CSV table of C-alpha atoms in Angstrom, one decimal:
chain,number,residue,atom,x,y,z
A,1,UNK,CA,0.0,0.0,0.0
A,2,UNK,CA,1.3,3.5,-1.1
A,3,UNK,CA,2.0,5.9,1.9
A,4,UNK,CA,-0.4,8.6,3.0
A,5,UNK,CA,-0.7,11.4,0.4
A,6,UNK,CA,1.0,14.9,2.0
A,7,UNK,CA,-1.3,17.0,3.9
A,8,UNK,CA,-2.6,20.2,2.1
A,9,UNK,CA,0.1,22.4,3.8
A,10,UNK,CA,3.1,20.2,3.3
A,11,UNK,CA,1.9,19.7,-0.4
A,12,UNK,CA,1.7,23.5,-1.0
A,13,UNK,CA,5.0,23.5,-0.1
A,14,UNK,CA,6.2,21.0,-2.4
A,15,UNK,CA,4.8,22.2,-5.5
A,16,UNK,CA,5.1,25.4,-7.6
A,17,UNK,CA,2.8,28.2,-6.9
A,18,UNK,CA,1.6,27.8,-10.7
A,19,UNK,CA,0.5,24.2,-9.7
A,20,UNK,CA,-1.1,25.0,-6.7
A,21,UNK,CA,-3.2,27.5,-8.6
A,22,UNK,CA,-3.9,25.0,-11.2
A,23,UNK,CA,-5.0,22.4,-8.4
A,24,UNK,CA,-7.2,24.8,-6.7
A,25,UNK,CA,-8.9,25.8,-9.9
A,26,UNK,CA,-9.4,22.0,-11.2
A,27,UNK,CA,-10.7,21.1,-7.9
A,28,UNK,CA,-13.4,24.0,-8.2
A,29,UNK,CA,-13.9,22.8,-11.4
A,30,UNK,CA,-14.8,19.1,-10.1
A,31,UNK,CA,-17.1,21.1,-7.5
A,32,UNK,CA,-19.0,22.9,-10.1
A,33,UNK,CA,-19.6,20.3,-12.0
A,34,UNK,CA,-21.2,18.6,-9.2
A,35,UNK,CA,-23.0,21.9,-8.3
A,36,UNK,CA,-24.4,22.2,-11.8
A,37,UNK,CA,-25.6,18.5,-11.6
A,38,UNK,CA,-23.4,17.1,-14.6
A,39,UNK,CA,-21.7,14.6,-12.4
A,40,UNK,CA,-22.4,10.6,-12.5
A,41,UNK,CA,-21.1,9.6,-8.8
A,42,UNK,CA,-17.5,9.0,-9.2
A,43,UNK,CA,-17.7,7.9,-13.0
A,44,UNK,CA,-16.3,10.9,-15.0
A,45,UNK,CA,-13.5,12.8,-15.1
A,46,UNK,CA,-11.5,16.1,-15.7
A,47,UNK,CA,-7.8,16.5,-16.1
A,48,UNK,CA,-5.6,19.5,-16.4
A,49,UNK,CA,-1.9,20.0,-17.4
A,50,UNK,CA,0.6,20.6,-14.6
A,51,UNK,CA,2.1,24.2,-15.6
A,52,UNK,CA,5.6,24.0,-16.7
A,53,UNK,CA,5.4,20.5,-17.7
A,54,UNK,CA,4.3,18.7,-21.3
A,55,UNK,CA,3.5,15.2,-19.7
A,56,UNK,CA,2.0,15.6,-16.5
A,57,UNK,CA,-1.7,16.3,-15.4
A,58,UNK,CA,-3.7,16.2,-12.4
A,59,UNK,CA,-6.7,14.0,-12.2
A,60,UNK,CA,-9.2,13.0,-9.6
A,61,UNK,CA,-8.6,10.3,-7.0
A,62,UNK,CA,-10.9,7.4,-8.0
A,63,UNK,CA,-13.5,7.0,-5.4
A,64,UNK,CA,-14.2,10.6,-4.2
A,65,UNK,CA,-17.4,12.3,-5.2
A,66,UNK,CA,-16.9,15.5,-7.2
A,67,UNK,CA,-18.3,17.6,-4.5
A,68,UNK,CA,-15.6,16.1,-2.4
A,69,UNK,CA,-12.3,17.2,-4.5
A,70,UNK,CA,-9.7,19.4,-3.0
A,71,UNK,CA,-6.5,20.7,-4.3
A,72,UNK,CA,-4.4,18.4,-2.3
A,73,UNK,CA,-6.3,15.1,-3.2
A,74,UNK,CA,-5.7,15.5,-6.8
A,75,UNK,CA,-3.3,12.8,-8.4
A,76,UNK,CA,-0.6,13.7,-10.5
A,77,UNK,CA,0.5,11.4,-13.3
A,78,UNK,CA,2.5,11.0,-16.3
A,79,UNK,CA,0.9,10.1,-20.1
A,80,UNK,CA,1.9,6.4,-19.2
A,81,UNK,CA,-0.9,6.6,-16.1
A,82,UNK,CA,2.2,6.4,-13.8
A,83,UNK,CA,1.9,8.6,-10.4
A,84,UNK,CA,4.9,11.3,-10.3
A,85,UNK,CA,3.8,12.3,-7.0
A,86,UNK,CA,3.2,10.1,-3.9
A,87,UNK,CA,-0.8,9.2,-3.4
A,88,UNK,CA,-2.7,7.0,-1.8
A,89,UNK,CA,-5.4,6.7,-4.3
A,90,UNK,CA,-5.9,5.0,-7.6
A,91,UNK,CA,-7.0,6.7,-10.5
A,92,UNK,CA,-9.9,5.9,-13.2
A,93,UNK,CA,-8.6,3.9,-16.0
A,94,UNK,CA,-11.2,5.1,-18.6
A,95,UNK,CA,-10.1,8.7,-17.3
A,96,UNK,CA,-6.2,7.9,-18.4
A,97,UNK,CA,-7.3,6.3,-21.9
A,98,UNK,CA,-9.4,9.1,-22.8
A,99,UNK,CA,-7.5,12.2,-21.3
A,100,UNK,CA,-4.0,11.1,-21.8
A,101,UNK,CA,-4.4,11.0,-25.6
A,102,UNK,CA,-5.8,14.1,-26.0
A,103,UNK,CA,-3.3,16.0,-23.8
A,104,UNK,CA,-0.5,14.3,-25.8
A,105,UNK,CA,-1.9,15.3,-29.3
A,106,UNK,CA,-3.3,18.7,-28.5
A,107,UNK,CA,-0.9,21.4,-26.8
A,108,UNK,CA,-3.8,23.6,-26.3
A,109,UNK,CA,-5.5,21.1,-24.1
A,110,UNK,CA,-4.5,22.4,-21.0
A,111,UNK,CA,-7.9,21.1,-19.6
A,112,UNK,CA,-10.3,18.2,-20.6
A,113,UNK,CA,-13.6,17.7,-19.2
A,114,UNK,CA,-15.8,14.7,-19.8
A,115,UNK,CA,-19.3,14.4,-18.5
A,116,UNK,CA,-22.4,11.8,-18.6
A,117,UNK,CA,-25.1,14.4,-18.1
A,118,UNK,CA,-28.4,13.1,-18.9
A,119,UNK,CA,-29.3,15.9,-21.6
A,120,UNK,CA,-25.6,15.1,-23.2
A,121,UNK,CA,-26.2,11.5,-23.3
A,122,UNK,CA,-29.7,12.0,-24.5
A,123,UNK,CA,-28.3,13.9,-27.7
A,124,UNK,CA,-25.3,11.7,-28.1
A,125,UNK,CA,-27.9,8.7,-28.8
A,126,UNK,CA,-29.8,11.1,-31.3
A,127,UNK,CA,-28.5,10.2,-35.0
A,128,UNK,CA,-29.3,13.8,-35.9
A,129,UNK,CA,-26.7,15.0,-33.3
A,130,UNK,CA,-26.9,18.5,-32.0
A,131,UNK,CA,-29.6,20.7,-33.9
A,132,UNK,CA,-29.2,24.5,-34.8
A,133,UNK,CA,-32.0,25.2,-32.3
A,134,UNK,CA,-30.5,27.8,-30.0
A,135,UNK,CA,-28.0,30.4,-29.3
A,136,UNK,CA,-25.9,27.8,-27.3
A,137,UNK,CA,-25.7,25.5,-30.2
A,138,UNK,CA,-25.1,28.3,-32.4
A,139,UNK,CA,-22.0,29.0,-30.4
A,140,UNK,CA,-21.1,25.3,-29.9
A,141,UNK,CA,-21.7,23.9,-33.8
A,142,UNK,CA,-18.5,25.5,-35.5
A,143,UNK,CA,-16.2,23.3,-33.2
A,144,UNK,CA,-17.9,20.2,-32.6
A,145,UNK,CA,-17.6,16.7,-33.6
A,146,UNK,CA,-18.6,13.2,-33.0
A,147,UNK,CA,-17.0,10.1,-32.0
A,148,UNK,CA,-18.9,6.8,-32.4
A,149,UNK,CA,-19.1,4.5,-29.4
A,150,UNK,CA,-16.8,1.8,-28.8
A,151,UNK,CA,-17.8,0.2,-25.5
A,152,UNK,CA,-16.3,1.3,-22.2
A,153,UNK,CA,-13.0,3.4,-22.8
A,154,UNK,CA,-10.6,0.9,-21.5
A,155,UNK,CA,-9.0,-0.1,-24.8
A,156,UNK,CA,-5.8,1.9,-25.8
A,157,UNK,CA,-6.6,0.7,-29.6
A,158,UNK,CA,-9.4,3.5,-29.6
A,159,UNK,CA,-7.1,6.3,-28.6
A,160,UNK,CA,-5.9,7.4,-32.5
A,161,UNK,CA,-9.5,7.4,-33.5
A,162,UNK,CA,-10.4,9.5,-30.7
A,163,UNK,CA,-7.7,12.1,-31.2
A,164,UNK,CA,-8.7,11.8,-35.0
A,165,UNK,CA,-12.4,12.4,-34.1
A,166,UNK,CA,-11.7,15.3,-32.1
A,167,UNK,CA,-9.3,16.8,-34.4
A,168,UNK,CA,-9.1,20.6,-33.9
A,169,UNK,CA,-12.4,21.4,-32.2
A,170,UNK,CA,-13.2,22.3,-28.7
A,171,UNK,CA,-16.6,20.2,-28.4
A,172,UNK,CA,-16.9,16.3,-28.7
A,173,UNK,CA,-20.1,14.3,-28.4
A,174,UNK,CA,-19.1,10.7,-27.7
A,175,UNK,CA,-22.0,9.0,-29.4
A,176,UNK,CA,-24.3,7.0,-26.9
A,177,UNK,CA,-21.8,8.2,-24.3
A,178,UNK,CA,-21.4,11.7,-23.1
A,179,UNK,CA,-19.7,15.2,-23.7
A,180,UNK,CA,-16.2,16.5,-23.7
A,181,UNK,CA,-14.8,19.8,-23.9
A,182,UNK,CA,-11.4,21.4,-24.0
A,183,UNK,CA,-10.0,24.6,-22.9
A,184,UNK,CA,-6.6,26.6,-22.1
A,185,UNK,CA,-7.6,26.8,-18.7
A,186,UNK,CA,-10.4,24.9,-16.1
A,187,UNK,CA,-12.8,28.1,-16.8
A,188,UNK,CA,-12.7,27.9,-20.5
A,189,UNK,CA,-13.3,23.9,-20.2
A,190,UNK,CA,-16.3,24.9,-17.9
A,191,UNK,CA,-17.6,27.5,-20.1
A,192,UNK,CA,-17.7,25.4,-23.1
A,193,UNK,CA,-19.1,22.6,-21.2
A,194,UNK,CA,-22.0,25.0,-19.8
A,195,UNK,CA,-22.9,26.2,-23.2
A,196,UNK,CA,-22.7,22.4,-24.7
A,197,UNK,CA,-24.8,20.8,-21.9
A,198,UNK,CA,-27.2,24.0,-22.1
A,199,UNK,CA,-27.7,23.3,-26.1
A,200,UNK,CA,-28.2,19.5,-25.3
A,201,UNK,CA,-31.1,20.7,-22.8
A,202,UNK,CA,-32.7,23.1,-24.8
A,203,UNK,CA,-32.9,20.4,-27.7
A,204,UNK,CA,-34.4,17.6,-25.4
A,205,UNK,CA,-36.9,20.2,-24.0
A,206,UNK,CA,-37.8,21.3,-27.5
A,207,UNK,CA,-38.3,18.0,-29.1
A,208,UNK,CA,-40.9,17.3,-26.3
A,209,UNK,CA,-43.6,19.3,-28.0
A,210,UNK,CA,-44.4,21.6,-31.1
A,211,UNK,CA,-42.4,22.5,-34.4
A,212,UNK,CA,-39.0,23.1,-34.1
A,213,UNK,CA,-37.4,26.3,-35.8
A,214,UNK,CA,-34.0,25.9,-36.8
A,215,UNK,CA,-31.5,28.5,-37.0
A,216,UNK,CA,-31.3,29.7,-40.8
A,217,UNK,CA,-28.2,28.3,-42.7
A,218,UNK,CA,-27.2,32.1,-43.6
A,219,UNK,CA,-27.1,33.0,-39.8
A,220,UNK,CA,-25.0,29.7,-38.9
A,221,UNK,CA,-22.4,30.8,-41.6
A,222,UNK,CA,-21.6,33.7,-39.2
A,223,UNK,CA,-21.2,31.3,-36.2
A,224,UNK,CA,-17.6,30.4,-37.3
A,225,UNK,CA,-16.3,33.9,-36.4
A,226,UNK,CA,-19.0,35.5,-33.9
A,227,UNK,CA,-19.1,32.4,-31.5
A,228,UNK,CA,-15.1,32.6,-31.0
A,229,UNK,CA,-15.3,36.2,-30.0
A,230,UNK,CA,-13.5,37.1,-26.9
A,231,UNK,CA,-13.9,33.3,-25.4
A,232,UNK,CA,-11.1,33.3,-23.2
A,233,UNK,CA,-12.2,36.9,-21.9
A,234,UNK,CA,-15.6,35.7,-21.2
A,235,UNK,CA,-14.4,32.8,-19.3
A,236,UNK,CA,-12.2,34.7,-17.2
A,237,UNK,CA,-14.9,37.2,-16.5
A,238,UNK,CA,-17.4,34.7,-15.3
A,239,UNK,CA,-15.0,32.2,-13.2
A,240,UNK,CA,-14.5,34.6,-10.1
A,241,UNK,CA,-18.2,34.6,-9.8
A,242,UNK,CA,-18.4,30.7,-10.4
A,243,UNK,CA,-15.6,30.5,-7.3
A,244,UNK,CA,-17.6,32.9,-5.3
A,245,UNK,CA,-21.1,30.8,-5.7
A,246,UNK,CA,-19.2,27.7,-5.1
A,247,UNK,CA,-17.5,29.3,-2.0
A,248,UNK,CA,-21.0,30.2,-0.8
A,249,UNK,CA,-22.4,26.7,-1.2
A,250,UNK,CA,-19.7,24.3,-0.8
A,251,UNK,CA,-16.5,25.5,0.3
A,252,UNK,CA,-13.1,23.9,0.8
A,253,UNK,CA,-11.9,22.9,-3.0
A,254,UNK,CA,-8.6,24.8,-1.8
A,255,UNK,CA,-7.5,22.7,0.8
């Protein structure tokens, strides 16, 4: 059995200030996913690159509820799934399979967020995929790709196809499975997921009744430019408010 993990105070002294800040933001992101109701017990995952490295990233300790994640409980691993800092916790094998190949292939993928939300899985099961029914979808569609279901993500042979299907997009619908977003920060990955999840929720509700009105093609053609405008700035503006909300409802992520 591994030795116990460092305490929060001792861990903070063992890592750089940049890594500690990333740990705090990633732990906050886990708790926000729980707060927004996108979690699936302990069975999805969010990762973030350790600042200053190319092959180390942080992932949740397998067995923790998302609302329990703290900066010090996150597990640091390399692209082969080996721990690079002592931890008593294991990691989710599927988390390693999905996230490690994306981090390796996409240098801009600082944070990778994967969910099994009910709305997201519902749309992932629809042959039509995400429809242009809302402003949320307008934002997402120019950078959305799809990956066909291959069973539980435990087979390394799936990784090249996952990377191929993601391409250079920021949003990925894993068919019959769930949603995935990437960002240059936890804030950007969260905002991307908020938009994708909202687009899926609107679609499921709109399909419950009435005739659907699609956004016209000539408007959709403007989305490639308009949907990317100030993405990082908007995420950075929203993030402090999200942290304040989190600290009111579930403080302690930065321990």
